[in-house]
CSV table of C-alpha atoms in Angstrom, one decimal:
chain,number,residue,atom,x,y,z
A,1,MET,CA,79.3,126.9,152.4
A,2,ALA,CA,82.4,127.6,150.4
A,3,LYS,CA,84.7,126.1,153.0
A,4,GLN,CA,82.6,122.9,153.1
A,5,LEU,CA,82.5,122.7,149.4
A,6,ALA,CA,86.3,123.2,149.2
A,7,LEU,CA,86.7,120.4,151.8
A,8,ASP,CA,84.4,118.0,149.9
A,9,MET,CA,85.9,118.7,146.5
A,10,PHE,CA,89.6,119.4,147.1
A,11,GLY,CA,90.2,117.8,150.5
A,12,THR,CA,90.9,121.1,152.5
A,13,LYS,CA,89.0,124.1,153.6
A,14,ASP,CA,92.0,126.2,152.6
A,15,ALA,CA,91.4,125.6,148.8
A,16,ILE,CA,89.6,129.0,148.5
A,17,ILE,CA,90.7,132.1,146.6
A,18,ARG,CA,88.6,134.8,148.1
A,19,LEU,CA,88.3,138.3,146.5
A,20,ASP,CA,86.5,141.1,148.2
A,21,MET,CA,85.0,142.8,145.1
A,22,SER,CA,84.5,146.1,146.9
A,23,GLU,CA,88.3,146.4,146.3
A,24,TYR,CA,87.7,146.0,142.6
A,25,SER,CA,85.3,148.9,142.1
A,26,ASP,CA,87.4,151.1,139.7
A,27,ARG,CA,89.1,150.4,136.4
A,28,THR,CA,92.6,150.3,137.9
A,29,ALA,CA,91.4,147.2,139.7
A,30,VAL,CA,91.9,145.2,136.5
A,31,SER,CA,95.6,145.0,137.3
A,32,LYS,CA,94.7,143.2,140.6
A,33,LEU,CA,93.0,140.5,138.6
A,34,ILE,CA,95.6,139.9,135.8
A,35,GLY,CA,98.6,141.9,136.8
A,36,THR,CA,100.3,144.7,134.9
A,37,THR,CA,102.0,144.5,131.5
A,38,ALA,CA,105.7,145.1,130.8
A,39,GLY,CA,106.8,148.6,131.3
A,40,TYR,CA,104.2,149.5,134.0
A,41,VAL,CA,104.7,149.8,137.7
A,42,GLY,CA,104.3,146.5,139.5
A,43,TYR,CA,105.2,144.4,136.5
A,44,ASP,CA,107.5,142.2,138.7
A,45,ASP,CA,105.0,141.9,141.5
A,46,ASN,CA,102.0,139.9,140.3
A,47,ASN,CA,102.0,137.3,143.0
A,48,ASN,CA,98.6,138.3,144.5
A,49,THR,CA,96.7,138.6,141.3
A,50,LEU,CA,93.8,136.2,140.6
A,51,THR,CA,95.5,134.7,137.6
A,52,GLU,CA,98.7,134.0,139.5
A,53,ARG,CA,96.9,132.5,142.5
A,54,VAL,CA,94.9,130.2,140.2
A,55,ARG,CA,98.0,129.2,138.3
A,56,ARG,CA,99.6,128.1,141.5
A,57,ASN,CA,96.4,126.5,142.9
A,58,PRO,CA,94.4,125.3,139.9
A,59,TYR,CA,92.1,123.2,142.1
A,60,SER,CA,90.3,125.9,144.1
A,61,ILE,CA,87.1,127.6,144.9
A,62,VAL,CA,87.2,131.1,143.6
A,63,LEU,CA,84.9,133.2,145.8
A,64,LEU,CA,83.9,136.6,144.5
A,65,ASP,CA,82.4,138.3,147.5
A,66,GLU,CA,79.9,141.2,146.9
A,67,ILE,CA,80.2,140.9,143.1
A,68,GLU,CA,77.8,143.8,142.5
A,69,LYS,CA,80.5,146.2,143.7
A,70,ALA,CA,82.9,145.3,140.9
A,71,ASP,CA,83.8,147.7,138.1
A,72,PRO,CA,82.2,146.8,134.7
A,73,GLN,CA,85.7,146.3,133.2
A,74,VAL,CA,86.3,143.7,135.9
A,75,ILE,CA,83.0,142.0,135.1
A,76,THR,CA,84.1,141.9,131.4
A,77,LEU,CA,87.2,140.0,132.4
A,78,LEU,CA,85.2,137.6,134.5
A,79,LEU,CA,82.9,136.9,131.6
A,80,GLN,CA,85.9,135.6,129.7
A,81,VAL,CA,86.6,133.2,132.6
A,82,LEU,CA,83.0,132.0,132.7
A,83,ASP,CA,82.8,131.7,128.9
A,84,ASP,CA,86.2,130.1,128.0
A,85,GLY,CA,87.4,128.7,131.3
A,86,ARG,CA,90.7,130.7,130.9
A,87,LEU,CA,92.1,134.2,131.4
A,88,THR,CA,95.2,135.8,129.9
A,89,ASP,CA,97.3,137.7,132.5
A,90,GLY,CA,99.1,141.0,132.0
A,91,GLN,CA,102.2,139.2,130.8
A,92,GLY,CA,100.4,137.3,128.1
A,93,ASN,CA,100.2,133.9,129.8
A,94,THR,CA,97.0,132.0,129.6
A,95,VAL,CA,95.8,130.6,132.9
A,96,ASN,CA,93.4,127.7,133.0
A,97,PHE,CA,90.3,128.0,135.3
A,98,LYS,CA,88.6,124.8,134.2
A,99,ASN,CA,89.4,123.1,137.5
A,100,THR,CA,88.0,125.9,139.6
A,101,VAL,CA,84.5,126.4,141.0
A,102,ILE,CA,83.5,130.0,140.8
A,103,ILE,CA,81.0,131.3,143.4
A,104,ALA,CA,79.8,134.9,143.4
A,105,THR,CA,77.9,136.3,146.3
A,106,SER,CA,75.8,139.4,146.3
A,107,ASN,CA,73.6,141.5,148.6
A,108,ALA,CA,71.8,142.9,145.5
A,109,GLY,CA,68.1,143.1,146.2
A,110,PHE,CA,68.5,142.5,149.9
A,111,GLY,CA,65.5,143.7,151.8
A,112,TYR,CA,63.3,143.6,148.7
A,113,GLU,CA,60.5,141.8,150.4
A,114,ALA,CA,60.2,144.6,153.0
A,115,ASN,CA,59.3,147.0,150.2
A,116,LEU,CA,56.5,144.8,148.8
A,117,THR,CA,52.8,145.6,149.6
A,118,GLU,CA,50.9,142.8,151.2
A,119,ASP,CA,49.1,141.8,147.9
A,120,ALA,CA,52.1,142.3,145.6
A,121,ASP,CA,53.5,139.3,143.8
A,122,LYS,CA,57.2,138.6,144.4
A,123,PRO,CA,59.1,138.7,141.1
A,124,GLU,CA,61.4,135.9,140.0
A,125,LEU,CA,64.9,135.9,141.4
A,126,LEU,CA,66.6,136.7,138.1
A,127,ASP,CA,64.1,139.6,137.4
A,128,ARG,CA,65.2,141.1,140.8
A,129,LEU,CA,68.8,140.8,139.9
A,130,LYS,CA,68.5,142.4,136.4
A,131,PRO,CA,68.8,146.0,137.6
A,132,PHE,CA,72.2,145.2,139.1
A,133,PHE,CA,73.9,142.9,136.6
A,134,ARG,CA,74.2,142.6,132.8
A,135,PRO,CA,72.1,139.8,131.3
A,136,GLU,CA,75.1,138.2,129.6
A,137,PHE,CA,76.8,138.0,133.1
A,138,LEU,CA,73.8,136.4,134.8
A,139,ASN,CA,73.3,133.9,131.9
A,140,ARG,CA,76.8,132.5,132.5
A,141,PHE,CA,76.1,131.0,135.9
A,142,ASN,CA,74.9,127.4,136.1
A,143,ALA,CA,72.7,128.2,139.1
A,144,VAL,CA,71.5,131.2,141.1
A,145,ILE,CA,70.7,130.4,144.7
A,146,GLU,CA,68.7,132.6,147.0
A,147,PHE,CA,69.5,132.3,150.7
A,148,SER,CA,66.7,132.9,153.1
A,149,HIS,CA,67.0,134.2,156.7
A,150,LEU,CA,68.2,131.5,159.1
A,151,SER,CA,65.5,130.2,161.5
A,152,LYS,CA,66.2,129.0,165.0
A,153,GLU,CA,65.7,125.5,163.8
A,154,ASP,CA,68.5,126.1,161.3
A,155,LEU,CA,70.8,127.5,164.0
A,156,SER,CA,70.2,124.4,166.2
A,157,LYS,CA,71.6,122.2,163.4
A,158,ILE,CA,74.5,124.6,162.9
A,159,VAL,CA,75.3,124.4,166.6
A,160,ASP,CA,75.7,120.7,166.2
A,161,LEU,CA,78.1,121.2,163.3
A,162,MET,CA,80.2,123.7,165.3
A,163,LEU,CA,80.3,121.5,168.3
A,164,ALA,CA,81.5,118.6,166.1
A,165,GLU,CA,84.4,120.9,165.0
A,166,VAL,CA,85.1,121.6,168.7
A,167,ASN,CA,85.2,117.9,169.5
A,168,LYS,CA,87.5,117.3,166.5
A,169,THR,CA,90.0,119.8,167.9
A,170,LEU,CA,89.7,118.3,171.5
A,171,ALA,CA,90.2,114.8,170.2
A,172,LYS,CA,93.8,115.7,169.5
A,173,LYS,CA,94.3,116.0,173.2
A,174,ASP,CA,92.2,112.9,173.9
A,175,ILE,CA,89.4,115.0,175.3
A,176,ASP,CA,85.7,114.7,174.5
A,177,LEU,CA,82.9,117.1,175.2
A,178,VAL,CA,79.2,116.4,175.7
A,179,VAL,CA,76.8,119.3,175.4
A,180,SER,CA,73.4,119.1,177.1
A,181,ASP,CA,70.2,120.0,175.2
A,182,ALA,CA,69.7,122.9,177.6
A,183,ALA,CA,73.2,124.3,176.7
A,184,LYS,CA,72.5,124.0,173.0
A,185,GLU,CA,69.2,125.8,173.3
A,186,TYR,CA,70.9,128.5,175.3
A,187,MET,CA,73.5,129.0,172.6
A,188,THR,CA,70.9,129.0,169.9
A,189,GLU,CA,68.9,131.7,171.6
A,190,GLU,CA,71.9,133.8,172.4
A,191,GLY,CA,73.3,133.5,168.8
A,192,TYR,CA,70.1,134.1,167.0
A,193,ASP,CA,70.0,137.3,164.9
A,194,GLU,CA,67.8,137.2,161.7
A,195,VAL,CA,69.8,140.0,160.1
A,196,MET,CA,73.4,139.0,161.0
A,197,GLY,CA,73.0,135.3,160.2
A,198,VAL,CA,75.4,132.8,161.7
A,199,ARG,CA,78.2,135.1,162.8
A,200,PRO,CA,76.7,135.9,166.2
A,201,LEU,CA,76.3,132.2,166.9
A,202,ARG,CA,79.9,131.6,166.0
A,203,ARG,CA,80.9,134.2,168.6
A,204,VAL,CA,78.7,132.6,171.2
A,205,VAL,CA,80.2,129.1,170.6
A,206,GLU,CA,83.7,130.7,170.8
A,207,GLN,CA,83.0,132.5,174.1
A,208,GLN,CA,80.8,129.9,175.8
A,209,ILE,CA,82.4,126.7,174.6
A,210,ARG,CA,85.9,127.1,173.3
A,211,ASP,CA,87.1,129.7,175.8
A,212,LYS,CA,85.4,128.1,178.8
A,213,VAL,CA,86.7,124.6,177.8
A,214,THR,CA,90.2,126.1,177.6
A,215,ASP,CA,90.0,127.7,181.0
A,216,PHE,CA,88.6,124.5,182.6
A,217,HIS,CA,91.3,122.3,181.0
A,218,LEU,CA,94.1,124.6,182.3
A,219,ASP,CA,92.7,124.1,185.8
A,220,HIS,CA,91.9,120.4,185.4
A,221,LEU,CA,94.5,118.8,183.2
A,222,GLU,CA,93.6,115.3,184.2
A,223,ALA,CA,89.9,115.6,183.1
A,224,LYS,CA,89.4,114.0,179.7
A,225,HIS,CA,85.6,113.8,179.6
A,226,LEU,CA,83.8,117.2,179.8
A,227,LEU,CA,80.2,118.3,180.0
A,228,ALA,CA,78.7,121.6,179.0
A,229,ASP,CA,75.5,122.3,180.9
A,230,MET,CA,73.4,125.1,182.3
A,231,GLU,CA,73.6,126.1,186.0
A,232,ASP,CA,71.7,129.1,187.4
A,233,GLY,CA,71.2,130.5,183.9
A,234,GLU,CA,74.9,130.2,182.9
A,235,LEU,CA,76.7,127.8,180.7
A,236,VAL,CA,79.3,125.9,182.7
A,237,ILE,CA,82.0,123.4,181.8
A,238,LYS,CA,82.6,120.5,184.2
A,239,GLU,CA,83.9,117.0,184.3
A,240,ASP,CA,81.4,114.5,182.9
A,241,THR,CA,81.3,111.9,185.7
A,242,ASN,CA,78.7,109.8,183.9
A,243,SER,CA,81.0,109.2,180.9
A,244,GLU,CA,82.5,105.7,180.5
A,245,LYS,CA,86.1,105.8,181.5
């Protein structure tokens, strides 16, 4: 989602500054965000701090992954960003965040439904997050979105998106790929995992489409129109003889 948003807003999927907040779980992590002040170790090496990365790339998605793992002092600094749209680094420079979009992801409350009795009412989303986050932090976000488990119907749509990316890559070599409905259904079944989400599907597409297309192309350099189909329970790549030349 963050990559697509970066592409839509800033023209490239690379316009993302991602922070794994599990690496910011103690107070010393504050220096990773804003750098160290003069006289402290690392003063001259602040290139990878959040403030420096935003200063260099002001039009970016700032992705705070697993925000619930961040130290309270780190959360306090982030409150300043969410409140004022700016943050002062360790050297006293003010960095403007007003052209960034901040996304915080969290697994807080994951599996909550499994602990509910059949007749119990499901609390509101914000009520479920309150044990994990300070109210003033939650109140700073414009929206809080809950992601549900992906269904097989969802994955079938994601397969189409992934295959479009494959064809975009192949087009650079003047190659196109048609994937049969049977092959798409096979990949959806193989890649479905309610807990793991879309990652298993991505691996399936990588192994069954990208890798096999590469192998086929190396053996058939003249073939420009390819077909992915099922034969004897396996996904195979072959030349699409029905394609218009």
